[in-house]
Amino acid sequence: MIELKNICFSYASEASSRAVLNNFSLNIVKGDIIALTGESGIGKTTVMRLLLGLEKPAKGEIIGLDGVRISAVFQENRLFPWYTVRKNVLLPAQNEPDAAAKADHILSALGLSEYQDKYPSELSGGQQRRVAVARALLFGGDLLILDEPFTGLDAELKKKTASLIRECFDTVLIITHDETEVGLLGCNKSVSL
């Protein structure tokens, strides 16, 4: 179990400080599909950044991350423009056994097989988004964190992507503004900031 206990976090500048989390707590248990919802700017992405170790809490503690492998899809696709779709997807898992076969399966399931030799600049926004999801799914791990993962996808692609996410991960934290996405993943917990 991963536990965020009484987390406080602020973004500070020379002129001011803006608190985004104040005594925030969350438990993530294996098998949880958790939706983290709330208005823009309220701290949802900050929770992701804290779990990934990209930020440190001002107060509180995060317990249970030792040995936990986390895969993530950020709001931005973060694709390498000089790599093809296939190379972008394989990058974090290139030395793992059967990575190529797993990549083929994921690319096919997301309707990206015909684009595997294209570069990100040759893809639509929705296609780039699916590549970012594919890379996270291939990387694998114990927990998948998704920040607005269905941006740019039509209803049918959202369903296919959600189904593949559930096939690849049993513990997921999704950050979303869209209640339909909560239903697509079959979230068993919902936390509103």
GROMACS .gro file of N, CA and C in nm, residues 24-145:
model
  366
   24PHE      N    1  -0.351   1.681   0.271
   24PHE     CA    2  -0.411   1.584   0.178
   24PHE      C    3  -0.361   1.444   0.212
   25SER      N    4  -0.453   1.349   0.219
   25SER     CA    5  -0.419   1.210   0.245
   25SER      C    6  -0.486   1.120   0.142
   26LEU      N    7  -0.415   1.013   0.106
   26LEU     CA    8  -0.467   0.918   0.007
   26LEU      C    9  -0.399   0.784   0.029
   27ASN      N   10  -0.478   0.676   0.026
   27ASN     CA   11  -0.423   0.540   0.030
   27ASN      C   12  -0.445   0.475  -0.106
   28ILE      N   13  -0.341   0.412  -0.158
   28ILE     CA   14  -0.350   0.339  -0.284
   28ILE      C   15  -0.316   0.194  -0.254
   29VAL      N   16  -0.414   0.107  -0.268
   29VAL     CA   17  -0.400  -0.035  -0.240
   29VAL      C   18  -0.399  -0.110  -0.373
   30LYS      N   19  -0.320  -0.217  -0.381
   30LYS     CA   20  -0.315  -0.298  -0.502
   30LYS      C   21  -0.457  -0.334  -0.546
   31GLY      N   22  -0.486  -0.310  -0.673
   31GLY     CA   23  -0.618  -0.338  -0.728
   31GLY      C   24  -0.709  -0.217  -0.732
   32ASP      N   25  -0.667  -0.107  -0.669
   32ASP     CA   26  -0.747   0.016  -0.674
   32ASP      C   27  -0.741   0.080  -0.812
   33ILE      N   28  -0.854   0.126  -0.858
   33ILE     CA   29  -0.862   0.214  -0.975
   33ILE      C   30  -0.921   0.343  -0.920
   34ILE      N   31  -0.835   0.442  -0.900
   34ILE     CA   32  -0.874   0.565  -0.829
   34ILE      C   33  -0.884   0.682  -0.926
   35ALA      N   34  -0.994   0.755  -0.916
   35ALA     CA   35  -1.010   0.879  -0.993
   35ALA      C   36  -0.980   0.995  -0.900
   36LEU      N   37  -0.890   1.082  -0.943
   36LEU     CA   38  -0.860   1.204  -0.870
   36LEU      C   39  -0.918   1.319  -0.952
   37THR      N   40  -1.021   1.383  -0.897
   37THR     CA   41  -1.094   1.485  -0.972
   37THR      C   42  -1.089   1.619  -0.898
   38GLY      N   43  -1.129   1.722  -0.969
   38GLY     CA   44  -1.134   1.855  -0.910
   38GLY      C   45  -1.104   1.960  -1.015
   39GLU      N   46  -1.122   2.085  -0.975
   39GLU     CA   47  -1.102   2.197  -1.067
   39GLU      C   48  -0.956   2.208  -1.110
   40SER      N   49  -0.933   2.279  -1.219
   40SER     CA   50  -0.797   2.306  -1.266
   40SER      C   51  -0.721   2.386  -1.161
   41GLY      N   52  -0.595   2.351  -1.146
   41GLY     CA   53  -0.508   2.427  -1.056
   41GLY      C   54  -0.522   2.394  -0.909
   42ILE      N   55  -0.598   2.289  -0.878
   42ILE     CA   56  -0.625   2.259  -0.738
   42ILE      C   57  -0.522   2.163  -0.677
   43GLY      N   58  -0.437   2.100  -0.760
   43GLY     CA   59  -0.331   2.016  -0.707
   43GLY      C   60  -0.330   1.872  -0.753
   44LYS      N   61  -0.413   1.836  -0.850
   44LYS     CA   62  -0.420   1.697  -0.895
   44LYS      C   63  -0.287   1.652  -0.956
   45THR      N   64  -0.233   1.732  -1.046
   45THR     CA   65  -0.106   1.697  -1.110
   45THR      C   66   0.008   1.700  -1.008
   46THR      N   67  -0.003   1.784  -0.908
   46THR     CA   68   0.098   1.789  -0.802
   46THR      C   69   0.104   1.656  -0.727
   47VAL      N   70  -0.011   1.593  -0.705
   47VAL     CA   71  -0.014   1.461  -0.641
   47VAL      C   72   0.066   1.362  -0.725
   48MET      N   73   0.048   1.365  -0.855
   48MET     CA   74   0.123   1.279  -0.945
   48MET      C   75   0.273   1.306  -0.932
   49ARG      N   76   0.310   1.432  -0.936
   49ARG     CA   77   0.451   1.471  -0.928
   49ARG      C   78   0.514   1.428  -0.795
   50LEU      N   79   0.437   1.435  -0.687
   50LEU     CA   80   0.485   1.389  -0.556
   50LEU      C   81   0.508   1.237  -0.556
   51LEU      N   82   0.415   1.162  -0.612
   51LEU     CA   83   0.429   1.017  -0.618
   51LEU      C   84   0.549   0.975  -0.702
   52LEU      N   85   0.578   1.053  -0.807
   52LEU     CA   86   0.691   1.022  -0.895
   52LEU      C   87   0.824   1.074  -0.840
   53GLY      N   88   0.819   1.146  -0.729
   53GLY     CA   89   0.941   1.200  -0.672
   53GLY      C   90   0.992   1.325  -0.741
   54LEU      N   91   0.909   1.387  -0.823
   54LEU     CA   92   0.948   1.509  -0.894
   54LEU      C   93   0.931   1.632  -0.807
   55GLU      N   94   0.853   1.619  -0.701
   55GLU     CA   95   0.834   1.725  -0.601
   55GLU      C   96   0.843   1.659  -0.464
   56LYS      N   97   0.874   1.738  -0.364
   56LYS     CA   98   0.880   1.691  -0.226
   56LYS      C   99   0.777   1.770  -0.144
   57PRO      N  100   0.704   1.702  -0.056
   57PRO     CA  101   0.606   1.774   0.026
   57PRO      C  102   0.674   1.867   0.126
   58ALA      N  103   0.609   1.979   0.154
   58ALA     CA  104   0.659   2.069   0.259
   58ALA      C  105   0.635   2.006   0.396
   59LYS      N  106   0.521   1.939   0.409
   59LYS     CA  107   0.487   1.868   0.532
   59LYS      C  108   0.418   1.738   0.494
   60GLY      N  109   0.414   1.646   0.587
   60GLY     CA  110   0.351   1.516   0.562
   60GLY      C  111   0.453   1.417   0.510
   61GLU      N  112   0.405   1.297   0.481
   61GLU     CA  113   0.496   1.194   0.431
   61GLU      C  114   0.427   1.102   0.332
   62ILE      N  115   0.511   1.041   0.249
   62ILE     CA  116   0.464   0.942   0.152
   62ILE      C  117   0.530   0.810   0.189
   63ILE      N  118   0.449   0.710   0.218
   63ILE     CA  119   0.497   0.580   0.265
   63ILE      C  120   0.464   0.473   0.161
   64GLY      N  121   0.555   0.377   0.146
   64GLY     CA  122   0.527   0.260   0.064
   64GLY      C  123   0.576   0.266  -0.078
   65LEU      N  124   0.659   0.362  -0.112
   65LEU     CA  125   0.708   0.372  -0.250
   65LEU      C  126   0.833   0.288  -0.276
   66ASP      N  127   0.900   0.243  -0.170
   66ASP     CA  128   1.022   0.164  -0.189
   66ASP      C  129   0.992   0.039  -0.270
   67GLY      N  130   1.065   0.022  -0.380
   67GLY     CA  131   1.049  -0.096  -0.464
   67GLY      C  132   0.928  -0.093  -0.555
   68VAL      N  133   0.850   0.015  -0.552
   68VAL     CA  134   0.731   0.025  -0.637
   68VAL      C  135   0.770   0.086  -0.771
   69ARG      N  136   0.735   0.017  -0.877
   69ARG     CA  137   0.764   0.065  -1.012
   69ARG      C  138   0.639   0.137  -1.065
   70ILE      N  139   0.657   0.267  -1.095
   70ILE     CA  140   0.544   0.350  -1.138
   70ILE      C  141   0.561   0.388  -1.284
   71SER      N  142   0.456   0.371  -1.360
   71SER     CA  143   0.452   0.416  -1.499
   71SER      C  144   0.356   0.534  -1.505
   72ALA      N  145   0.385   0.629  -1.595
   72ALA     CA  146   0.304   0.751  -1.596
   72ALA      C  147   0.280   0.803  -1.737
   73VAL      N  148   0.164   0.864  -1.752
   73VAL     CA  149   0.130   0.942  -1.872
   73VAL      C  150   0.101   1.083  -1.823
   74PHE      N  151   0.187   1.178  -1.864
   74PHE     CA  152   0.172   1.317  -1.824
   74PHE      C  153   0.068   1.387  -1.912
   75GLN      N  154   0.031   1.509  -1.874
   75GLN     CA  155  -0.061   1.588  -1.957
   75GLN      C  156   0.000   1.611  -2.095
   76GLU      N  157   0.130   1.636  -2.098
   76GLU     CA  158   0.200   1.653  -2.225
   76GLU      C  159   0.244   1.514  -2.270
   77ASN      N  160   0.248   1.490  -2.400
   77ASN     CA  161   0.281   1.357  -2.450
   77ASN      C  162   0.427   1.319  -2.427
   78ARG      N  163   0.515   1.416  -2.425
   78ARG     CA  164   0.657   1.394  -2.397
   78ARG      C  165   0.720   1.289  -2.487
   79LEU      N  166   0.689   1.297  -2.615
   79LEU     CA  167   0.749   1.206  -2.712
   79LEU      C  168   0.879   1.267  -2.764
   80PHE      N  169   0.975   1.180  -2.796
   80PHE     CA  170   1.100   1.226  -2.855
   80PHE      C  171   1.078   1.248  -3.004
   81PRO      N  172   1.092   1.371  -3.053
   81PRO     CA  173   1.058   1.400  -3.193
   81PRO      C  174   1.150   1.332  -3.295
   82TRP      N  175   1.270   1.293  -3.253
   82TRP     CA  176   1.365   1.230  -3.345
   82TRP      C  177   1.353   1.078  -3.349
   83TYR      N  178   1.261   1.022  -3.270
   83TYR     CA  179   1.234   0.878  -3.270
   83TYR      C  180   1.101   0.849  -3.336
   84THR      N  181   1.093   0.734  -3.401
   84THR     CA  182   0.967   0.690  -3.459
   84THR      C  183   0.871   0.651  -3.347
   85VAL      N  184   0.746   0.627  -3.385
   85VAL     CA  185   0.645   0.580  -3.290
   85VAL      C  186   0.696   0.455  -3.218
   86ARG      N  187   0.743   0.359  -3.296
   86ARG     CA  188   0.789   0.232  -3.238
   86ARG      C  189   0.904   0.253  -3.139
   87LYS      N  190   0.999   0.336  -3.179
   87LYS     CA  191   1.116   0.362  -3.093
   87LYS      C  192   1.073   0.436  -2.965
   88ASN      N  193   0.980   0.530  -2.976
   88ASN     CA  194   0.928   0.599  -2.859
   88ASN      C  195   0.863   0.502  -2.761
   89VAL      N  196   0.786   0.409  -2.815
   89VAL     CA  197   0.715   0.312  -2.731
   89VAL      C  198   0.813   0.215  -2.665
   90LEU      N  199   0.913   0.170  -2.742
   90LEU     CA  200   1.008   0.071  -2.691
   90LEU      C  201   1.113   0.129  -2.596
   91LEU      N  202   1.132   0.258  -2.600
   91LEU     CA  203   1.243   0.320  -2.528
   91LEU      C  204   1.257   0.277  -2.382
   92PRO      N  205   1.152   0.283  -2.299
   92PRO     CA  206   1.173   0.248  -2.158
   92PRO      C  207   1.184   0.098  -2.131
   93ALA      N  208   1.156   0.014  -2.230
   93ALA     CA  209   1.154  -0.130  -2.207
   93ALA      C  210   1.239  -0.206  -2.308
   94GLN      N  211   1.328  -0.136  -2.377
   94GLN     CA  212   1.399  -0.197  -2.489
   94GLN      C  213   1.485  -0.317  -2.450
   95ASN      N  214   1.529  -0.327  -2.325
   95ASN     CA  215   1.613  -0.439  -2.283
   95ASN      C  216   1.535  -0.551  -2.217
   96GLU      N  217   1.405  -0.539  -2.215
   96GLU     CA  218   1.323  -0.640  -2.150
   96GLU      C  219   1.287  -0.752  -2.249
   97PRO      N  220   1.278  -0.875  -2.199
   97PRO     CA  221   1.241  -0.985  -2.288
   97PRO      C  222   1.101  -0.964  -2.346
   98ASP      N  223   1.084  -0.999  -2.468
   98ASP     CA  224   0.955  -0.991  -2.537
   98ASP      C  225   0.902  -0.849  -2.552
   99ALA      N  226   0.987  -0.747  -2.535
   99ALA     CA  227   0.942  -0.608  -2.548
   99ALA      C  228   0.885  -0.581  -2.686
  100ALA      N  229   0.950  -0.633  -2.791
  100ALA     CA  230   0.903  -0.608  -2.928
  100ALA      C  231   0.765  -0.668  -2.950
  101ALA      N  232   0.744  -0.790  -2.904
  101ALA     CA  233   0.614  -0.855  -2.921
  101ALA      C  234   0.506  -0.781  -2.841
  102LYS      N  235   0.539  -0.738  -2.720
  102LYS     CA  236   0.443  -0.662  -2.639
  102LYS      C  237   0.411  -0.528  -2.706
  103ALA      N  238   0.513  -0.464  -2.761
  103ALA     CA  239   0.492  -0.337  -2.831
  103ALA      C  240   0.399  -0.357  -2.949
  104ASP      N  241   0.419  -0.465  -3.025
  104ASP     CA  242   0.332  -0.493  -3.140
  104ASP      C  243   0.187  -0.509  -3.095
  105HIS      N  244   0.166  -0.582  -2.986
  105HIS     CA  245   0.031  -0.603  -2.934
  105HIS      C  246  -0.034  -0.470  -2.894
  106ILE      N  247   0.040  -0.388  -2.819
  106ILE     CA  248  -0.014  -0.261  -2.771
  106ILE      C  249  -0.041  -0.166  -2.887
  107LEU      N  250   0.053  -0.156  -2.980
  107LEU     CA  251   0.034  -0.068  -3.096
  107LEU      C  252  -0.088  -0.111  -3.177
  108SER      N  253  -0.104  -0.241  -3.195
  108SER     CA  254  -0.219  -0.293  -3.269
  108SER      C  255  -0.350  -0.262  -3.195
  109ALA      N  256  -0.351  -0.285  -3.064
  109ALA     CA  257  -0.473  -0.263  -2.985
  109ALA      C  258  -0.514  -0.116  -2.985
  110LEU      N  259  -0.416  -0.026  -2.998
  110LEU     CA  260  -0.446   0.117  -2.999
  110LEU      C  261  -0.459   0.174  -3.140
  111GLY      N  262  -0.458   0.085  -3.241
  111GLY     CA  263  -0.475   0.129  -3.379
  111GLY      C  264  -0.358   0.209  -3.432
  112LEU      N  265  -0.238   0.176  -3.386
  112LEU     CA  266  -0.119   0.252  -3.426
  112LEU      C  267  -0.019   0.173  -3.510
  113SER      N  268  -0.050   0.048  -3.542
  113SER     CA  269   0.047  -0.035  -3.615
  113SER      C  270   0.093   0.030  -3.745
  114GLU      N  271   0.000   0.087  -3.819
  114GLU     CA  272   0.037   0.145  -3.949
  114GLU      C  273   0.119   0.274  -3.936
  115TYR      N  274   0.129   0.327  -3.814
  115TYR     CA  275   0.204   0.451  -3.792
  115TYR      C  276   0.337   0.428  -3.721
  116GLN      N  277   0.374   0.302  -3.700
  116GLN     CA  278   0.491   0.273  -3.617
  116GLN      C  279   0.622   0.329  -3.671
  117ASP      N  280   0.632   0.354  -3.801
  117ASP     CA  281   0.755   0.411  -3.858
  117ASP      C  282   0.745   0.561  -3.881
  118LYS      N  283   0.637   0.621  -3.836
  118LYS     CA  284   0.619   0.766  -3.847
  118LYS      C  285   0.684   0.836  -3.728
  119TYR      N  286   0.706   0.965  -3.743
  119TYR     CA  287   0.760   1.047  -3.636
  119TYR      C  288   0.645   1.125  -3.570
  120PRO      N  289   0.660   1.165  -3.444
  120PRO     CA  290   0.551   1.235  -3.377
  120PRO      C  291   0.494   1.353  -3.456
  121SER      N  292   0.579   1.426  -3.526
  121SER     CA  293   0.533   1.543  -3.603
  121SER      C  294   0.441   1.504  -3.717
  122GLU      N  295   0.441   1.376  -3.754
  122GLU     CA  296   0.357   1.328  -3.863
  122GLU      C  297   0.222   1.275  -3.814
  123LEU      N  298   0.197   1.285  -3.684
  123LEU     CA  299   0.076   1.229  -3.623
  123LEU      C  300  -0.018   1.339  -3.577
  124SER      N  301  -0.145   1.305  -3.567
  124SER     CA  302  -0.242   1.397  -3.507
  124SER      C  303  -0.221   1.400  -3.355
  125GLY      N  304  -0.285   1.494  -3.288
  125GLY     CA  305  -0.275   1.503  -3.143
  125GLY      C  306  -0.326   1.377  -3.074
  126GLY      N  307  -0.436   1.322  -3.122
  126GLY     CA  308  -0.491   1.200  -3.063
  126GLY      C  309  -0.399   1.080  -3.084
  127GLN      N  310  -0.335   1.072  -3.201
  127GLN     CA  311  -0.241   0.964  -3.226
  127GLN      C  312  -0.119   0.976  -3.135
  128GLN      N  313  -0.070   1.098  -3.118
  128GLN     CA  314   0.043   1.119  -3.027
  128GLN      C  315   0.006   1.078  -2.885
  129ARG      N  316  -0.117   1.109  -2.846
  129ARG     CA  317  -0.161   1.073  -2.712
  129ARG      C  318  -0.159   0.922  -2.693
  130ARG      N  319  -0.207   0.850  -2.794
  130ARG     CA  320  -0.207   0.703  -2.786
  130ARG      C  321  -0.066   0.647  -2.779
  131VAL      N  322   0.029   0.712  -2.846
  131VAL     CA  323   0.169   0.668  -2.839
  131VAL      C  324   0.220   0.685  -2.696
  132ALA      N  325   0.188   0.798  -2.633
  132ALA     CA  326   0.230   0.821  -2.495
  132ALA      C  327   0.171   0.715  -2.401
  133VAL      N  328   0.044   0.680  -2.423
  133VAL     CA  329  -0.019   0.575  -2.341
  133VAL      C  330   0.048   0.441  -2.369
  134ALA      N  331   0.074   0.411  -2.496
  134ALA     CA  332   0.137   0.285  -2.534
  134ALA      C  333   0.273   0.269  -2.465
  135ARG      N  334   0.350   0.375  -2.462
  135ARG     CA  335   0.483   0.371  -2.398
  135ARG      C  336   0.470   0.337  -2.249
  136ALA      N  337   0.374   0.401  -2.180
  136ALA     CA  338   0.354   0.374  -2.038
  136ALA      C  339   0.308   0.231  -2.014
  137LEU      N  340   0.223   0.180  -2.101
  137LEU     CA  341   0.173   0.044  -2.087
  137LEU      C  342   0.284  -0.056  -2.108
  138LEU      N  343   0.371  -0.032  -2.204
  138LEU     CA  344   0.481  -0.124  -2.230
  138LEU      C  345   0.581  -0.121  -2.114
  139PHE      N  346   0.604  -0.004  -2.057
  139PHE     CA  347   0.697   0.006  -1.944
  139PHE      C  348   0.651  -0.081  -1.828
  140GLY      N  349   0.520  -0.087  -1.808
  140GLY     CA  350   0.465  -0.173  -1.704
  140GLY      C  351   0.490  -0.117  -1.565
  141GLY      N  352   0.477  -0.204  -1.465
  141GLY     CA  353   0.500  -0.162  -1.328
  141GLY      C  354   0.386  -0.201  -1.236
  142ASP      N  355   0.394  -0.145  -1.115
  142ASP     CA  356   0.296  -0.177  -1.011
  142ASP      C  357   0.181  -0.079  -1.007
  143LEU      N  358   0.206   0.043  -1.055
  143LEU     CA  359   0.106   0.149  -1.052
  143LEU      C  360   0.116   0.231  -1.179
  144LEU      N  361   0.003   0.260  -1.240
  144LEU     CA  362  -0.003   0.347  -1.356
  144LEU      C  363  -0.074   0.476  -1.315
  145ILE      N  364  -0.007   0.590  -1.339
  145ILE     CA  365  -0.068   0.720  -1.312
  145ILE      C  366  -0.095   0.788  -1.446
   0.00000   0.00000   0.00000
